[in-house]
XYZ file of C-alpha atoms in Angstrom:
564
model
C 0.066 -0.161 -0.218
C 1.032 3.455 -0.724
C 2.332 6.059 2.339
C -0.930 8.498 1.555
C -2.601 5.594 2.301
C -1.722 5.069 5.691
C -2.729 8.940 7.176
C -2.311 7.552 10.116
C 2.123 7.654 9.556
C 2.176 11.242 10.320
C -0.148 11.131 14.117
C 1.878 8.131 15.284
C 5.070 10.226 14.119
C 4.101 12.719 16.306
C 3.153 10.482 19.410
C 6.823 8.795 19.235
C 5.570 5.509 17.565
C 6.718 3.541 15.207
C 3.832 1.742 13.712
C 5.432 -0.268 11.578
C 7.545 -1.928 14.458
C 5.481 -4.603 16.086
C 6.157 -5.670 20.300
C 8.316 -9.148 20.116
C 5.699 -11.889 21.382
C 7.171 -14.003 23.994
C 6.173 -17.817 22.975
C 4.337 -18.041 25.744
C 0.252 -18.579 26.364
C -2.338 -17.555 29.525
C -0.655 -20.433 31.405
C 2.693 -19.559 31.154
C 2.001 -15.836 32.094
C 0.342 -17.113 35.067
C 3.711 -19.789 36.041
C 5.256 -17.358 35.679
C 3.772 -14.684 38.575
C 3.323 -17.319 40.378
C 6.951 -17.400 40.715
C 8.181 -13.386 40.275
C 5.315 -12.175 42.139
C 3.655 -15.057 44.355
C 1.816 -12.653 47.022
C 0.921 -10.225 45.027
C -2.787 -10.127 44.739
C -4.381 -11.430 41.349
C -8.340 -11.922 40.973
C -10.859 -10.345 43.373
C -14.361 -11.075 44.222
C -16.459 -10.324 46.531
C -14.043 -8.852 48.689
C -11.941 -12.030 48.945
C -8.493 -12.329 47.051
C -6.313 -14.409 45.392
C -2.417 -14.393 45.446
C -0.727 -14.906 41.331
C 0.315 -18.190 43.822
C -3.002 -19.712 44.633
C -4.270 -18.742 41.227
C -1.256 -20.714 40.027
C -1.855 -24.005 41.860
C -5.822 -23.353 41.858
C -5.234 -24.482 38.419
C -3.026 -26.924 38.349
C -5.774 -28.460 40.685
C -8.536 -27.782 38.033
C -6.062 -29.106 34.839
C -5.574 -32.105 37.048
C -9.029 -33.114 37.556
C -10.269 -32.282 33.505
C -7.626 -35.040 32.608
C -9.165 -37.183 34.243
C -12.424 -36.713 32.952
C -10.431 -37.330 30.011
C -10.058 -33.865 28.466
C -6.444 -33.347 26.610
C -5.006 -31.419 23.872
C -6.962 -30.043 21.672
C -10.115 -30.840 23.535
C -13.593 -27.949 23.522
C -13.913 -26.898 28.028
C -17.454 -24.967 27.207
C -17.220 -21.909 30.228
C -21.475 -20.777 31.547
C -20.060 -18.337 34.105
C -20.509 -14.891 35.191
C -17.385 -13.151 36.214
C -16.261 -15.754 38.897
C -12.875 -17.180 39.884
C -14.353 -20.227 38.328
C -13.976 -18.700 35.117
C -10.485 -17.579 35.215
C -9.289 -20.704 36.745
C -10.263 -22.619 34.386
C -9.292 -20.821 31.392
C -6.224 -20.801 32.736
C -6.409 -25.010 33.204
C -7.593 -25.303 29.646
C -4.979 -23.544 28.125
C -2.576 -25.082 30.611
C -3.275 -29.118 29.078
C -3.569 -27.560 25.249
C -7.796 -27.370 25.396
C -9.856 -24.447 23.958
C -11.977 -22.461 25.509
C -15.011 -21.316 24.113
C -17.508 -18.695 26.479
C -21.140 -19.598 26.714
C -23.440 -16.607 28.281
C -24.751 -17.383 30.990
C -27.682 -15.238 29.782
C -28.206 -18.382 26.732
C -31.390 -20.339 26.973
C -31.120 -24.288 26.667
C -31.665 -24.050 22.703
C -28.846 -21.662 22.319
C -26.325 -23.041 24.762
C -27.195 -26.652 22.599
C -26.501 -25.522 19.420
C -23.198 -23.513 20.411
C -21.926 -26.880 22.728
C -22.003 -28.782 19.694
C -20.377 -26.260 17.328
C -17.865 -26.688 19.409
C -17.799 -29.778 20.372
C -17.553 -28.765 24.114
C -16.115 -32.341 26.026
C -16.606 -30.777 29.278
C -18.694 -27.973 30.629
C -18.517 -25.637 33.857
C -21.134 -23.952 35.196
C -22.419 -22.688 38.448
C -25.325 -24.292 40.191
C -28.373 -21.811 39.224
C -27.475 -22.292 36.374
C -27.958 -26.396 35.985
C -31.187 -27.394 36.811
C -32.610 -24.014 34.573
C -30.309 -24.035 31.711
C -27.843 -26.869 31.925
C -30.113 -30.181 32.322
C -32.258 -29.515 29.848
C -29.505 -29.952 27.308
C -27.801 -33.273 28.966
C -28.358 -36.190 26.177
C -28.554 -33.250 22.818
C -24.900 -32.928 22.636
C -22.571 -36.559 22.379
C -19.467 -35.031 22.709
C -20.149 -33.395 26.097
C -19.551 -35.882 28.904
C -18.855 -33.975 32.200
C -20.333 -30.992 33.429
C -18.471 -29.371 36.799
C -21.448 -27.902 38.432
C -20.402 -25.375 41.571
C -21.060 -22.264 43.806
C -19.909 -19.095 43.544
C -17.633 -18.864 46.382
C -17.214 -22.521 46.692
C -12.792 -21.473 45.705
C -13.227 -19.559 48.979
C -14.559 -21.660 51.001
C -14.243 -25.476 49.467
C -17.730 -26.253 51.111
C -20.843 -26.028 47.978
C -24.174 -28.495 47.797
C -23.191 -31.514 46.341
C -23.848 -33.183 42.985
C -23.040 -36.257 41.620
C -25.165 -38.181 39.310
C -25.469 -39.318 35.910
C -28.090 -37.845 33.299
C -28.573 -39.060 29.121
C -24.820 -40.246 30.295
C -23.562 -37.391 31.245
C -21.886 -37.300 34.544
C -22.551 -34.377 36.576
C -20.268 -33.394 39.318
C -20.005 -30.971 42.117
C -16.319 -28.778 41.753
C -15.705 -28.675 45.715
C -15.750 -32.456 45.895
C -13.780 -33.778 43.062
C -11.023 -30.224 42.499
C -8.022 -32.810 43.774
C -6.013 -31.556 46.904
C -3.309 -30.869 45.359
C -1.428 -31.575 41.669
C 1.594 -31.763 40.097
C 2.889 -28.836 37.802
C 1.560 -29.470 34.240
C 3.293 -27.315 31.915
C 2.172 -28.347 27.923
C 3.973 -26.311 25.125
C 1.362 -25.126 23.410
C 1.812 -24.184 19.594
C 0.954 -20.133 19.265
C -0.942 -20.542 16.552
C -2.990 -23.419 17.420
C -6.598 -21.841 18.508
C -7.279 -21.175 22.115
C -9.734 -19.618 22.336
C -12.965 -20.412 20.506
C -15.407 -17.477 20.758
C -19.015 -16.932 18.935
C -20.437 -13.694 17.238
C -23.332 -12.201 18.775
C -25.381 -14.272 16.707
C -27.253 -10.439 15.193
C -27.070 -11.960 11.418
C -28.359 -15.268 12.064
C -26.995 -18.411 14.318
C -23.615 -17.116 16.148
C -20.733 -18.218 15.084
C -16.930 -19.563 16.393
C -14.719 -16.821 15.307
C -11.078 -19.211 16.316
C -8.161 -16.924 17.651
C -5.197 -18.190 18.590
C -2.518 -17.460 21.831
C -0.313 -15.218 18.955
C -3.739 -13.961 18.108
C -4.521 -12.643 21.342
C -1.183 -12.283 22.871
C 0.095 -9.795 20.002
C -3.185 -7.642 20.432
C -2.056 -7.317 24.117
C 1.124 -5.737 22.971
C -0.360 -3.823 19.825
C -2.636 -2.033 21.878
C -0.728 -1.773 25.206
C 2.037 0.150 22.846
C -1.155 2.834 24.186
C -2.144 0.983 26.908
C 1.875 1.495 28.855
C 0.569 -1.323 31.464
C 3.288 -1.908 33.843
C 4.280 -5.107 35.619
C 3.370 -5.945 38.605
C 1.643 -2.621 39.443
C -1.908 -2.410 38.330
C -4.929 -2.672 39.390
C -8.044 -2.972 36.815
C -11.332 -2.165 37.427
C -13.368 -4.075 34.769
C -17.061 -5.006 34.704
C -16.585 -6.276 30.844
C -18.725 -9.619 30.720
C -15.468 -12.134 30.681
C -17.969 -14.005 28.411
C -16.933 -11.175 25.840
C -14.580 -11.232 23.807
C -13.817 -7.446 25.001
C -14.049 -8.603 28.713
C -11.748 -11.546 27.973
C -9.118 -8.693 26.262
C -9.297 -7.310 29.091
C -8.425 -10.075 31.502
C -5.756 -11.507 29.818
C -3.815 -7.404 29.706
C -4.549 -7.958 33.307
C -2.765 -11.312 33.909
C -0.477 -10.894 31.100
C 1.365 -8.029 33.100
C 0.622 -9.753 36.768
C -1.615 -7.088 37.931
C -5.085 -7.166 39.841
C -8.290 -7.979 38.751
C -11.393 -6.819 40.474
C -13.941 -9.719 39.074
C -17.616 -7.762 39.027
C -20.054 -9.991 38.563
C -22.843 -7.968 38.127
C -22.175 -5.246 35.956
C -25.711 -4.062 36.462
C -25.467 -3.390 40.580
C -23.014 -0.023 40.344
C -22.973 -0.463 44.200
C -20.881 -3.616 44.366
C -18.837 -2.269 41.443
C -18.109 1.245 43.401
C -17.947 -0.519 47.394
C -14.782 -2.519 44.896
C -13.102 -0.319 44.079
C -13.621 2.205 46.690
C -11.494 -0.831 48.820
C -8.542 -1.196 46.154
C -8.717 2.320 44.038
C -7.964 1.129 40.078
C -4.913 2.188 38.000
C -7.327 1.040 35.105
C -10.788 1.560 34.646
C -12.741 -0.456 31.485
C -16.644 0.044 30.944
C -19.082 0.238 27.996
C -20.656 3.373 28.018
C -24.187 2.544 29.417
C -21.894 1.044 32.134
C -19.923 4.366 32.590
C -23.412 6.470 32.449
C -24.629 4.072 35.523
C -21.247 4.999 37.476
C -22.248 9.308 36.788
C -25.078 8.802 38.153
C -23.661 7.167 41.478
C -23.287 9.542 44.349
C -20.378 7.501 45.666
C -18.288 7.076 42.254
C -18.808 10.433 42.357
C -16.800 11.119 45.012
C -14.110 8.158 44.336
C -10.093 9.455 44.377
C -8.905 8.421 40.996
C -6.265 10.222 41.662
C -3.828 6.798 40.531
C -6.066 6.229 37.865
C -4.040 5.692 34.800
C -7.076 4.942 32.365
C -10.996 5.088 31.073
C -10.945 2.512 28.359
C -14.056 2.470 26.912
C -16.045 0.230 23.613
C -17.946 -1.631 22.484
C -20.240 1.412 21.239
C -20.429 5.133 20.732
C -19.792 7.183 23.615
C -21.255 10.728 23.424
C -18.847 13.795 23.610
C -20.945 14.947 26.455
C -20.895 11.767 27.559
C -17.041 11.177 28.067
C -16.719 14.949 29.381
C -18.627 13.945 31.661
C -16.533 11.058 32.724
C -14.565 13.404 32.993
C -15.342 15.090 35.208
C -14.911 12.421 37.633
C -12.016 10.755 36.500
C -10.069 13.611 35.066
C -8.690 14.473 32.339
C -6.326 13.417 29.551
C -7.162 9.468 31.181
C -10.051 8.562 28.665
C -9.323 6.254 25.693
C -12.130 4.628 23.314
C -10.990 1.351 21.393
C -12.603 0.011 18.285
C -12.963 -3.900 17.682
C -14.718 -7.105 16.746
C -14.798 -10.792 17.721
C -12.985 -11.561 14.883
C -9.709 -8.829 15.217
C -9.286 -10.153 18.733
C -10.376 -7.724 19.189
C -8.774 -3.798 18.553
C -8.183 -2.935 15.466
C -8.313 0.817 16.379
C -7.754 3.182 19.543
C -8.314 7.092 20.345
C -5.298 7.801 22.489
C -5.799 9.728 25.579
C -2.849 12.545 24.716
C -4.066 12.728 21.005
C -7.656 12.133 21.829
C -10.327 13.188 19.270
C -13.959 13.843 20.026
C -15.692 11.320 17.682
C -13.954 9.053 16.451
C -12.916 5.634 17.427
C -8.922 6.212 16.588
C -6.172 5.269 14.153
C -5.084 1.465 13.841
C -2.619 -0.073 16.409
C 1.143 -1.205 16.136
C 0.772 -3.059 12.526
C -3.020 -3.132 12.105
C -3.610 -1.646 8.313
C -7.065 0.068 7.959
C -9.249 0.679 5.087
C -12.324 2.148 3.986
C -14.171 0.795 1.112
C -16.850 0.619 -1.438
C -19.290 -1.257 0.487
C -20.752 -2.774 -2.619
C -17.534 -4.272 -4.447
C -15.868 -4.354 -1.132
C -12.330 -3.693 -2.047
C -12.595 -0.081 -3.910
C -11.012 2.069 -1.461
C -12.864 5.092 -0.763
C -11.484 9.038 -0.189
C -10.362 10.638 2.597
C -13.377 11.802 4.581
C -16.391 9.165 2.590
C -17.887 6.985 3.770
C -17.424 2.932 3.319
C -17.042 -0.944 5.002
C -13.920 -0.464 7.159
C -11.625 -3.610 6.530
C -9.094 -4.488 8.338
C -5.403 -6.102 8.043
C -3.203 -7.757 10.782
C -1.261 -10.220 12.880
C -4.799 -9.964 15.257
C -6.975 -11.528 12.595
C -8.516 -14.538 13.452
C -8.139 -17.679 11.530
C -11.346 -18.288 10.348
C -14.774 -19.679 11.787
C -15.389 -22.521 12.387
C -16.999 -25.139 10.041
C -18.377 -22.385 8.020
C -15.764 -22.298 5.274
C -18.534 -19.809 3.204
C -18.391 -17.513 5.608
C -14.865 -17.263 6.728
C -14.594 -16.928 2.450
C -16.491 -13.789 2.675
C -15.421 -12.290 5.955
C -11.660 -12.775 4.887
C -10.680 -11.613 1.705
C -7.134 -11.753 0.326
C -6.419 -7.978 -0.803
C -3.256 -7.145 -2.447
C -1.491 -10.059 -1.258
C -3.047 -9.287 2.834
C -5.991 -10.983 4.123
C -8.281 -8.526 5.165
C -11.441 -8.734 7.465
C -14.949 -6.891 6.567
C -16.237 -6.023 9.496
C -19.163 -4.849 8.667
C -18.853 -1.272 9.829
C -19.677 1.814 8.363
C -17.426 4.110 8.615
C -14.866 7.509 7.598
C -11.504 8.422 7.681
C -9.909 11.507 7.987
C -6.429 12.860 7.019
C -5.067 11.977 10.321
C -5.517 8.577 9.961
C -8.606 8.821 12.307
C -11.878 6.700 12.322
C -15.069 7.950 12.426
C -17.643 4.479 13.404
C -21.379 5.739 10.865
C -22.927 2.690 11.774
C -23.134 -0.857 11.555
C -24.128 -1.691 7.702
C -27.589 -2.779 8.670
C -28.404 0.086 11.388
C -27.853 2.223 8.811
C -31.675 4.078 7.018
C -31.944 4.652 4.174
C -34.749 8.020 4.368
C -35.907 9.523 0.297
C -31.571 8.049 -1.150
C -30.114 9.711 1.580
C -27.904 7.984 3.647
C -29.232 7.580 7.264
C -26.876 6.559 10.022
C -28.295 5.994 14.074
C -25.477 6.843 15.859
C -25.150 10.580 14.507
C -29.496 10.944 15.212
C -28.775 8.961 18.590
C -25.240 11.673 20.073
C -27.396 14.645 18.418
C -30.489 13.385 20.908
C -27.979 12.421 23.704
C -26.884 16.130 24.720
C -30.844 16.116 26.275
C -30.436 16.394 29.415
C -33.643 14.325 30.915
C -32.082 12.090 27.894
C -30.323 8.896 29.800
C -30.283 6.640 26.931
C -31.799 6.697 23.414
C -31.753 4.282 20.404
C -32.354 5.149 16.313
C -34.162 1.616 14.869
C -35.252 2.505 11.252
C -38.395 0.122 9.784
C -39.819 0.250 6.533
C -41.808 2.537 4.538
C -44.577 1.138 3.353
C -45.643 4.138 1.159
C -41.872 4.290 -0.327
C -41.215 0.717 -0.465
C -36.957 0.246 -0.679
C -36.921 3.263 2.522
C -36.704 3.391 6.159
C -38.920 5.717 8.658
C -36.485 6.997 11.760
C -37.533 5.306 14.983
C -36.148 6.737 17.852
C -36.813 4.987 21.392
C -36.040 7.171 24.390
C -35.398 6.896 28.478
C -35.677 9.388 30.200
C -33.662 10.133 33.618
C -34.658 8.950 36.958
C -37.071 11.843 38.653
C -37.959 13.243 35.207
C -41.833 14.150 35.584
C -42.665 16.570 32.333
C -45.668 14.625 29.967
C -44.216 12.496 27.640
C -46.524 14.530 25.029
C -44.249 17.627 25.997
C -40.800 16.022 25.610
C -42.023 14.427 22.450
C -42.388 18.300 20.925
C -38.954 19.194 22.537
C -36.817 16.314 20.943
C -39.007 16.682 17.146
C -38.073 20.660 17.729
C -34.351 19.873 19.233
C -34.223 17.395 15.956
C -35.639 19.826 13.047
C -33.435 22.155 14.715
C -29.781 20.363 14.606
C -30.370 17.744 11.883
C -31.377 17.674 8.318
C -35.162 17.051 7.812
C -34.560 13.488 6.560
C -32.722 12.582 9.959
C -35.575 14.386 12.272
C -37.411 11.076 13.878
C -40.698 10.002 12.489
C -41.741 7.520 15.421
C -40.598 8.246 19.020
C -41.950 5.932 21.746
C -41.138 6.709 25.699
C -39.516 3.527 26.971
C -39.369 2.656 30.753
C -36.049 1.255 30.229
C -33.645 0.630 26.432
C -32.744 -3.036 26.869
C -29.727 -3.774 26.902
C -27.133 -6.720 26.210
C -25.091 -8.146 28.423
C -22.409 -6.456 27.759
C -24.721 -2.832 28.001
C -25.305 -2.303 24.382
C -27.761 -1.369 23.550
C -30.024 -4.588 22.320
C -31.788 -2.911 18.961
C -32.093 -6.634 17.853
C -34.585 -7.145 20.463
C -36.427 -3.137 19.614
C -36.110 -4.356 16.115
C -38.448 -8.364 17.305
C -40.834 -6.132 19.784
C -41.281 -3.755 16.542
C -41.871 -7.083 14.046
C -44.599 -8.255 16.384
C -46.451 -5.112 17.143
C -46.573 -4.461 12.784
C -47.300 -8.322 12.340
C -50.000 -7.658 15.521
C -51.619 -4.497 13.440
C -51.704 -6.676 9.728
């Protein structure tokens, strides 16, 4: 590619970094990092959960014991561990233990229904599944007998690791043995040191499934830890010194990436089991002041509405990281008023890129953008129709990316892999499906997901732009734009706006609606002004904290069908 097609190189020069030079990737997988830290930082707190801590020495020992249990159940290199767990010590220990044996791990959301679990467990060929007691009867038991490869389910309570006690489970159903963790975890185990190829799959992470059945992205140790190192050029994690507070679910790639970076650098990681329990999250940060804070925009909004959070001491906080969804300018300013200026950075990426593609550095933060490509990552804006033709700077098109963090492909889905991963100019490019623009400094602005972009009167309407503008109203807590087909104009959409007001707002909906319409007419082109405005007590969010537009579309379609 010509230098002029990499406008971010000048920005790198200003930052004092070299985009061309990738950090050296150690031949270490997750297991190796924890083993090394157990020797170098044995007494340093590794995980904190509900006020209880595990040191790196304890974490390493527990990983050996759990790996021994996996091996006793017949699991080994290449077999798949399913983790159906929220943010708990068992999740982290299970992941490390699996890596120690050369196993592959796949995360299964605790919010999944039995049919959804059945699909993913079959697709991934899960051999051992770890879950919590509350999920055992409700969502896991109905799956037994429907997953041919599943042989063992390991059940535990949230605090079993600390107490060594819990409810006993010992039964066989449909040929699957269900056992309780505390009854079967060996009291001790020999050190296990399986050498794992960095190009072998470590993590089989499933996409959200917004456009069909979820797909398993094959991510290697090389993908994941190189992406950590690429991002760390900006983050600057200090080994053995950071305390990381993150409410990203670990079963989401964003949460997993934050966890991997914390474990890679011997950081203390605060496990937050329920991100919506803001009081608990704040109390954990009060007890152990974070140097790194990571959350999605919706959660930052909830934190900034919490009185205790507003008065925490953030003098030791080095960075506040946001991702997974756009963050309105006014909300960024509100957060910086609390944590301090010059600490906020935003990342952009996807499951298939391990996940970070671009980063908006705090020192050169550009509002309304998601940053510049990470070191060694190429980004292009191409024609959304042909997926190849380079668009001029400032013009919208599909964002595609190439680099060492790009997945191997989707498991057992060659057609989907070939569509997502295409060779252009000798490189393999991931087609993100996002519509974006690159400016003269190489900063990328995400306009919309291609499926969320609306067409009104032949003009493109980016839902993010409308949402960002409406979000600036002080009585709007959250908002979401979802298009619906315009029956009178085939091929066009009607702009629908869903609004959740801030607590305590008692202005009648009719007055708020008129305020909204007047505001939008003053600040948006006529074709962007919402035609339908719906007030909701609570806008649905995904498990990660993104606006759940899939749920809004489903409700809208159901209502349309009822009318017809």
